[in-house]
Coordinates of C-alpha atoms and ligand atoms in Angstrom, one line a residue:
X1 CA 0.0 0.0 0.0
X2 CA 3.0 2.1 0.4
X3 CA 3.0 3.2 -3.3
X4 CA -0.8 4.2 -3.2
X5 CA 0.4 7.6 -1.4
X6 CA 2.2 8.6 -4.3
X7 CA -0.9 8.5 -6.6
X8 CA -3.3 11.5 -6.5
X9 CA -6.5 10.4 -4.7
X10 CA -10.0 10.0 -6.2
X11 CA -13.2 9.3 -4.4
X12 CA -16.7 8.8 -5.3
X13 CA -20.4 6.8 -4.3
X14 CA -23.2 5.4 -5.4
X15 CA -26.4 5.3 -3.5
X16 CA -27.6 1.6 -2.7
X17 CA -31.4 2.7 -3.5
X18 CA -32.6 1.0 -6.6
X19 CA -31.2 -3.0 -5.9
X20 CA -30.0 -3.1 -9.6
X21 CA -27.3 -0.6 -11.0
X22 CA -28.6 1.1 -14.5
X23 CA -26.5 1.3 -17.6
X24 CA -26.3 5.3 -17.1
X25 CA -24.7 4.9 -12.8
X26 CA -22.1 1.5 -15.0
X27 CA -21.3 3.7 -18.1
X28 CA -20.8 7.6 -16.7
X29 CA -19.2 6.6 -13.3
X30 CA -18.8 2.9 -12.3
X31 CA -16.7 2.1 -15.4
X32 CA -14.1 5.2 -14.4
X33 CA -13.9 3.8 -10.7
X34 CA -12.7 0.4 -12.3
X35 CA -9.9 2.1 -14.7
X36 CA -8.9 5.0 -12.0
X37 CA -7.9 2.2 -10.0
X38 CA -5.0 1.4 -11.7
X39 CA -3.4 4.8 -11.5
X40 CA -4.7 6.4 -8.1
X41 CA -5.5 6.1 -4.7
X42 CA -9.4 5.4 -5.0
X43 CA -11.9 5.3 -2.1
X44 CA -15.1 4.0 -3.0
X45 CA -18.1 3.6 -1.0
X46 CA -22.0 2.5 -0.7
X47 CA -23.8 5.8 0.3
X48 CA -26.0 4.4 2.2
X49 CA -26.1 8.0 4.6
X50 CA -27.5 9.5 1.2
X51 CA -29.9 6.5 0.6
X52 CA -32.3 7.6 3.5
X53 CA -32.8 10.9 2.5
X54 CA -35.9 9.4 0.8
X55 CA -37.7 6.8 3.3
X56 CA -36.0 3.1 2.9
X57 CA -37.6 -0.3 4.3
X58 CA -34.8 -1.6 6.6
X59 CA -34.7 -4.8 5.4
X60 CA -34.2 -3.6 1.9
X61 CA -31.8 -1.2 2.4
X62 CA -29.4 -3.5 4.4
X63 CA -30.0 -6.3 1.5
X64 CA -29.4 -3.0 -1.1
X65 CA -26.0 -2.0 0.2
X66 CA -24.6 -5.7 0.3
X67 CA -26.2 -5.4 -3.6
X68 CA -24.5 -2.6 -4.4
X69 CA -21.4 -3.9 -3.0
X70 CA -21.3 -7.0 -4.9
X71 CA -22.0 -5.3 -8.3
X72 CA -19.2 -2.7 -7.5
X73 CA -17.0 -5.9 -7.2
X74 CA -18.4 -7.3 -10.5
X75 CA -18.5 -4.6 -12.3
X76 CA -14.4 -4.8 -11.6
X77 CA -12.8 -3.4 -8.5
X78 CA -10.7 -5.0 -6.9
X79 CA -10.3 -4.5 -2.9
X80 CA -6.6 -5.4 -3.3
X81 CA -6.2 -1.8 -5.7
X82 CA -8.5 0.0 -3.9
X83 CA -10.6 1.2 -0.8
X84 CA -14.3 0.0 -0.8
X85 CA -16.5 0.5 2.2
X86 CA -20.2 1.4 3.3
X87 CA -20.7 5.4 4.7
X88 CA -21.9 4.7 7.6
X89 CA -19.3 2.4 8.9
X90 CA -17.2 5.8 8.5
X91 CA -19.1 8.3 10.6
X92 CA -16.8 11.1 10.3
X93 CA -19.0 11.5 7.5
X94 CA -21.9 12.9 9.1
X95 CA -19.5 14.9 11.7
X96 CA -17.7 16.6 8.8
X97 CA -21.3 17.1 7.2
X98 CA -22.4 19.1 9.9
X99 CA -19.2 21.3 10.1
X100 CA -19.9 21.9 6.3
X101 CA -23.6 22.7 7.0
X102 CA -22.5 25.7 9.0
X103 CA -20.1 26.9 6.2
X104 CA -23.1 26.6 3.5
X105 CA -25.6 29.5 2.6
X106 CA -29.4 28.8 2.4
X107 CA -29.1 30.6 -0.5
X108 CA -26.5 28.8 -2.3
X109 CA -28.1 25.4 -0.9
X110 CA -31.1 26.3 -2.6
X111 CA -29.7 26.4 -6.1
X112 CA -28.5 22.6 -6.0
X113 CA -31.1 21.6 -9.1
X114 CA -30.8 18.4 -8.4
X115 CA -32.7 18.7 -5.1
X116 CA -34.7 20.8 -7.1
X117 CA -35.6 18.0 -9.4
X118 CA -35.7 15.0 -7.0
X119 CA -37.9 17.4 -4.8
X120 CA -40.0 18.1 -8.0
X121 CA -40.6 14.4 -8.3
X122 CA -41.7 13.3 -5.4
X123 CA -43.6 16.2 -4.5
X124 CA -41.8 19.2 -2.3
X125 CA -43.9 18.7 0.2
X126 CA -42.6 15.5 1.2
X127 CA -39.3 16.0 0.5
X128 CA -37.0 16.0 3.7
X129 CA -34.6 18.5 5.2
X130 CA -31.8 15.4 4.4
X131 CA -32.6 16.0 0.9
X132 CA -32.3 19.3 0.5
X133 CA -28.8 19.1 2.3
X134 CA -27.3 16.1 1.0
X135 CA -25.0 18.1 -1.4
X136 CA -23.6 19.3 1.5
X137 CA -22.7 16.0 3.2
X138 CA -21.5 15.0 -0.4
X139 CA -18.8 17.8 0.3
X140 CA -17.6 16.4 3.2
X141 CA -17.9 12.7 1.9
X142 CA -15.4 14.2 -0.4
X143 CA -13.1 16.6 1.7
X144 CA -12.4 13.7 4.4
X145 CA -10.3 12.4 1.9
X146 CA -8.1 15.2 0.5
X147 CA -9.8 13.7 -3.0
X148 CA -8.0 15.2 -6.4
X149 CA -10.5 14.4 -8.4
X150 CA -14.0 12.9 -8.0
X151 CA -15.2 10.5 -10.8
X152 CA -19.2 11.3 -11.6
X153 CA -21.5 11.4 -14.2
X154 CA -22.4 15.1 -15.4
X155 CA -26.1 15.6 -13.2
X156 CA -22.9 15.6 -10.5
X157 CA -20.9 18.7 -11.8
X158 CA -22.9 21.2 -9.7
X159 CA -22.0 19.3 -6.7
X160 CA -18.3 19.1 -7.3
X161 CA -18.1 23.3 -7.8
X162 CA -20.1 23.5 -4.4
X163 CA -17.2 21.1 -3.0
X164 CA -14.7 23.3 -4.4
X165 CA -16.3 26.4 -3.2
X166 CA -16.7 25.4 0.6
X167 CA -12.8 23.3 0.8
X168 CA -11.6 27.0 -0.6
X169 CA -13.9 29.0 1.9
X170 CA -12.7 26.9 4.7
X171 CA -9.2 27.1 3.4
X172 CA -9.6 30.8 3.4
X173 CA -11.3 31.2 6.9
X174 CA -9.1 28.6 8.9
X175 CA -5.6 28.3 6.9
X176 CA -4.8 25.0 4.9
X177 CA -6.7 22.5 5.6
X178 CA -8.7 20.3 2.5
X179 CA -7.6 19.7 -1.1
X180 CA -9.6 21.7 -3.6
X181 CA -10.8 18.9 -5.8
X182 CA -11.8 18.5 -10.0
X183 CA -14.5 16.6 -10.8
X184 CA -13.2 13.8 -13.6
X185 CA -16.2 13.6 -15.9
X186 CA -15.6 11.6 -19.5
X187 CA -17.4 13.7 -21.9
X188 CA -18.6 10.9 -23.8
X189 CA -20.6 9.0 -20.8
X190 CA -21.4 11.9 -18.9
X191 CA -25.2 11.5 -19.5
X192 CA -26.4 8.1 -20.4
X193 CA -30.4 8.5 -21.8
X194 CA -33.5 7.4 -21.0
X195 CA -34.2 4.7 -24.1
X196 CA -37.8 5.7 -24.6
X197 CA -36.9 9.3 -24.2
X198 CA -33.6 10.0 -25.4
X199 CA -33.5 13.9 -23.8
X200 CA -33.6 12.9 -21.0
X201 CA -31.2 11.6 -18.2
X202 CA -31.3 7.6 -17.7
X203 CA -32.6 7.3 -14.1
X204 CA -33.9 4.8 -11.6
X205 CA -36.8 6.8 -10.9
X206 CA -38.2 7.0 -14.2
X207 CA -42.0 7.4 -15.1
X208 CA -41.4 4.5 -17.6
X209 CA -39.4 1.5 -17.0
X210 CA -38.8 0.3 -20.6
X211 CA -36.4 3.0 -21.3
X212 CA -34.2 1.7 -18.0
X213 CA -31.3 -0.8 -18.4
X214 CA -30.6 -2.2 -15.4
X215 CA -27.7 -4.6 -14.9
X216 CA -29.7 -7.0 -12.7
X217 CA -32.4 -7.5 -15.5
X218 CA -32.9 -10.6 -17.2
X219 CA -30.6 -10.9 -20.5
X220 CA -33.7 -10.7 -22.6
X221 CA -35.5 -8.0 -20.8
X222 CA -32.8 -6.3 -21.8
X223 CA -32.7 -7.3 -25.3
X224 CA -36.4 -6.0 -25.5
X225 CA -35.9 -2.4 -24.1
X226 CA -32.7 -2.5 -26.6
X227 CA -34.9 -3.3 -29.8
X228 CA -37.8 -0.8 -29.1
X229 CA -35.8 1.7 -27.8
X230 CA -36.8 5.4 -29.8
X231 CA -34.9 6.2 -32.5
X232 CA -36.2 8.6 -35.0
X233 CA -38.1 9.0 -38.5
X234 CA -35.0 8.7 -41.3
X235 CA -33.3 5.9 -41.2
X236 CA -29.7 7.0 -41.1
X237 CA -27.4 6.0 -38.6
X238 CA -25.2 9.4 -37.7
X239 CA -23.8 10.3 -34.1
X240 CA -25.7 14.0 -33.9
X241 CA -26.5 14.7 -30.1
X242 CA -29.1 17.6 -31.0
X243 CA -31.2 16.4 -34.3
X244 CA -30.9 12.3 -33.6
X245 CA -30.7 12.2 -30.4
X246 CA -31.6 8.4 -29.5
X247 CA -29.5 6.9 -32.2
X248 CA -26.7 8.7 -30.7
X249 CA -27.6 7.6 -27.4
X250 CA -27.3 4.0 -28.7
X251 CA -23.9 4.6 -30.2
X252 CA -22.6 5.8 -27.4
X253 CA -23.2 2.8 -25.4
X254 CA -22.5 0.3 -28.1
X255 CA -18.9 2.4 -28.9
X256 CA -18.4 2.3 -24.8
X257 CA -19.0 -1.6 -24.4
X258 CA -17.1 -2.4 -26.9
X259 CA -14.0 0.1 -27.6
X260 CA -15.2 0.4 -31.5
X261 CA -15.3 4.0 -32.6
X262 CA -18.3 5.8 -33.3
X263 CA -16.8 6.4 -37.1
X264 CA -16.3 3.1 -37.3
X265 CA -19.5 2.3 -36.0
X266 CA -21.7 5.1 -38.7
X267 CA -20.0 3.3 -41.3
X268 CA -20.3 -0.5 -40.6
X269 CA -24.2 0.4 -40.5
X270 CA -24.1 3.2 -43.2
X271 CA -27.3 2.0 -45.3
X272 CA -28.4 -0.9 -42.9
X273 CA -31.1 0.8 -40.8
X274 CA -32.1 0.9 -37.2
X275 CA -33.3 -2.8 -36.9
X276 CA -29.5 -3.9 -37.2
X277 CA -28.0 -1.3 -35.1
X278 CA -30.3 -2.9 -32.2
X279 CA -30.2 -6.6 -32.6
X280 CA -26.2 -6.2 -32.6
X281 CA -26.4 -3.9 -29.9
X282 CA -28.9 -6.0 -27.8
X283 CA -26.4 -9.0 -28.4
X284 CA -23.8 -6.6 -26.6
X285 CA -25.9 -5.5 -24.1
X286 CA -26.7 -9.4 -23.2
X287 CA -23.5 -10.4 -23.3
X288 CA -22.3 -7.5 -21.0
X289 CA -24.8 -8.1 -18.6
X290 CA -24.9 -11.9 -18.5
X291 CA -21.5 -12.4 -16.8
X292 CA -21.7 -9.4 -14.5
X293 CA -24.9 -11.1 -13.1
X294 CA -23.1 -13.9 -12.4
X295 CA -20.0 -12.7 -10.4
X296 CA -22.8 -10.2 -8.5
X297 CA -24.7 -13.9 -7.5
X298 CA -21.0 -15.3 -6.6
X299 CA -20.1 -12.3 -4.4
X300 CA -23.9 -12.1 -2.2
X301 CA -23.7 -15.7 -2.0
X302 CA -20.5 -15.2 0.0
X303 CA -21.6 -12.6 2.4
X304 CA -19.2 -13.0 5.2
X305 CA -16.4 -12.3 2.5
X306 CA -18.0 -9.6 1.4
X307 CA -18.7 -8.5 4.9
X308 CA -15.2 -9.0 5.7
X309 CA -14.3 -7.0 1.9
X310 CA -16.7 -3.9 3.3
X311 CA -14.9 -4.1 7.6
X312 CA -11.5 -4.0 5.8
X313 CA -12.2 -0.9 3.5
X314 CA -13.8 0.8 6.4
X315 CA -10.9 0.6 9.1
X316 CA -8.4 1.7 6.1
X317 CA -11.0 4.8 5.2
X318 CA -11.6 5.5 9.1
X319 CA -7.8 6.0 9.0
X320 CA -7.7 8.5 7.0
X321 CA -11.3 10.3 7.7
X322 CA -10.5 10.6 11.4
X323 CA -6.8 12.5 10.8
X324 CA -8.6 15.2 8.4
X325 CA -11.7 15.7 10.8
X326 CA -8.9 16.2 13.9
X327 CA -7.1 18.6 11.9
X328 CA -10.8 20.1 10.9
X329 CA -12.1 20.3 14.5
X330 CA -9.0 22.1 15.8
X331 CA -8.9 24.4 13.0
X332 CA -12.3 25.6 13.6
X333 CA -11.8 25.6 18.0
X334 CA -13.1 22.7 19.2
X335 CA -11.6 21.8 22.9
X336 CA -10.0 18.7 22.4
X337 CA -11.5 15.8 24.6
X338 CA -9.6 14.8 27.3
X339 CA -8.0 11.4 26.5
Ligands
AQP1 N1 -27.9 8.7 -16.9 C1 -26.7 8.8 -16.4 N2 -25.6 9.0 -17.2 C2 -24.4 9.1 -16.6 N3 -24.1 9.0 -15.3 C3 -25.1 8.8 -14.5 N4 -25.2 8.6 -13.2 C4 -26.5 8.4 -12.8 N5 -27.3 8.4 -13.9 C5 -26.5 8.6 -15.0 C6 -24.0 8.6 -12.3 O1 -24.1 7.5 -11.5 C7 -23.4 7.7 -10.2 C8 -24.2 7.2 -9.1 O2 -25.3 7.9 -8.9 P1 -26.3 7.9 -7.7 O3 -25.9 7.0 -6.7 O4 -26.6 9.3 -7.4 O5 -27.4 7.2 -8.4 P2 -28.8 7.7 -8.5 O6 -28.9 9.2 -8.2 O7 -29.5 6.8 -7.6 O8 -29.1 7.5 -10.0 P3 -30.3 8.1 -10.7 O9 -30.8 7.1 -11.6 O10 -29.7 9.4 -11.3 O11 -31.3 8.4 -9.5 P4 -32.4 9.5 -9.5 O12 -33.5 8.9 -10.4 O13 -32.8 9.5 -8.1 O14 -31.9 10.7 -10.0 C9 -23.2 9.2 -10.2 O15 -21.9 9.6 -10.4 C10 -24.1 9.8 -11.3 O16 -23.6 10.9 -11.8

């Protein structure tokens, strides 16, 4: 592990709300973690702090965030390159959360538009004061661990420059104290879309489930949202974001899966039509998804390993939370406790 110090640091999460991962949470962020690995110092983690800021069944979310562990390890990392582990066994988390809640504006907390959406869809009423603030707690998730850059999909931008804003404000009020962090968002993946309606965002919480892929679905669920996914009137297959928006959508995640450029893509199916484009692609899809079921099975049908994957990555991201959160608390004043 010595080595690992000399690499910059990335962190990032994924909420263990849905039970499957979607092919928008695999493409724009959970395919990054796996190659970041390599070349950094990565902490990963199950937010399951962020998962209860809409109501969760207890039963479910305990089964959920083993679920999302075991796809994180399918999907590729390896707890021997890097630091996996569930957010609440950490819970600097919510103590550096709160310190960030009293650096944050109302004001600027109330332009997060993702809480404004997630709000929206649930009805504002409803939604809870842990919604509105999670942002916030997603700037100390990332703080605790001096993270260089943070690995997200492009709904997560807005987030990152509230991170930067409050390490720098903190910086500037207390002296030196957090790394100002970049988000790392690949352009290409940065929005995955919905395959029935290709403007908008692919998301667990959509009002129609044909145009979700998740992971966990059966191989030939899959191959059905695939083949009627919404394309356009012409026929031609052309990569243009803004007039054919779903046929680019569909290049974009065959060209992702399977390392062939979109150029070389247009003109393999130059004169072929949709119908081709989508059985090949659907053959993709299946055999992408057909293997990762299979190690995510392996891995919950181990659960004291994986238990024992999760305790490991926790004591090795406690290490490092608690030093910054000392350092934090006697910036701000805080009388030490008396040991
Ligand atoms: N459609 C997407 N394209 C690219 N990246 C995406 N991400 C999510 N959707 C897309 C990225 O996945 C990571 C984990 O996100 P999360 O834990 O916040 O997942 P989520 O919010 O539960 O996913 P949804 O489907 O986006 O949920 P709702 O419906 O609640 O809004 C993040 O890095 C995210 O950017």
């Amino acid at each position: 592990m010595g080595m690992a110090t000399d690499r910059p640091r990335v962190l990032s999460g994924i909420q263990p709300t849905a039970g499957s991962f979607h092919l928008g949470n695999y493409l724009g962020a959970v395919r990054q973690w796996v190659a970041l690995q390599e070349s950094h110092d990565a902490f990963y983690m199950v937010v399951d702090l962020h998962a209860i800021t809409v109501p969760q069944d207890p039963k479910e979310l305990r089964a959920n965030t083993r679920l999302a562990a075991a796809q994180l390890l399918a999907a590729g990392l390896d707890p021997e390159r890097c630091t996996l582990f569930v957010q609440s066994h950490v819970p600097e988390h919510a103590q550096l959360g709160w310190v960030m809640n009293c650096l944050t504006g109302f004001g600027e907390a109330s332009r997060m538009t993702q809480f404004k959406d997630k709000s929206a869809k649930q009805g504002s009423d409803r939604a809870t004061v842990g919604l509105f603030t999670y942002p916030i707690l997603q700037v100390a998730d990332i703080l605790l661990y001096q993270a260089n850059e943070v690995p997200v999909g492009e709904d997560q931008r807005q987030h990152i420059e509230l991170t930067r804003d409050l390490a720098e404000r903190f910086n500037g009020r207390y002296g030196q104290t957090f790394t100002v962090p970049k988000p790392h968002i690949i352009k290409e993946t940065a929005k995955i879309f919905d395959l029935q309606d290709p403007t908008a965002k692919m998301s667990k919480s959509t009002a129609n489930p044909k145009g979700l892929v998740n992971l966990l679905d059966e191989p030939k669920v899959t191959v059905k949202k695939v083949k009627s996914a919404v394309t356009d009137t012409d026929t031609e297959i052309r990569f243009d974001a803004e007039a054919k928006p779903g046929v680019s959508n569909l290049l974009t995640i065959y060209s992702t899966l399977t390392g062939t450029g979109i150029p070389e893509l247009e003109q393999k199916y130059a004169g072929k039509g949709y119908g081709a484009l989508k059985t090949d692609l659907a053959e993709v899809m299946a055999e992408f998804v057909t293997p990762f079921r299979t190690r995510t099975q392996e891995y919950l049908d181990d659960p004291e390993t994986l238990d024992s994957i999760l305790a490991k990555g926790a004591e090795k991201a406690r290490a490092v939370a608690a030093e910054t959160l000392a350092t934090t608390y006697e910036r701000i004043g805080f009388l030490p406790a008396k040991h």
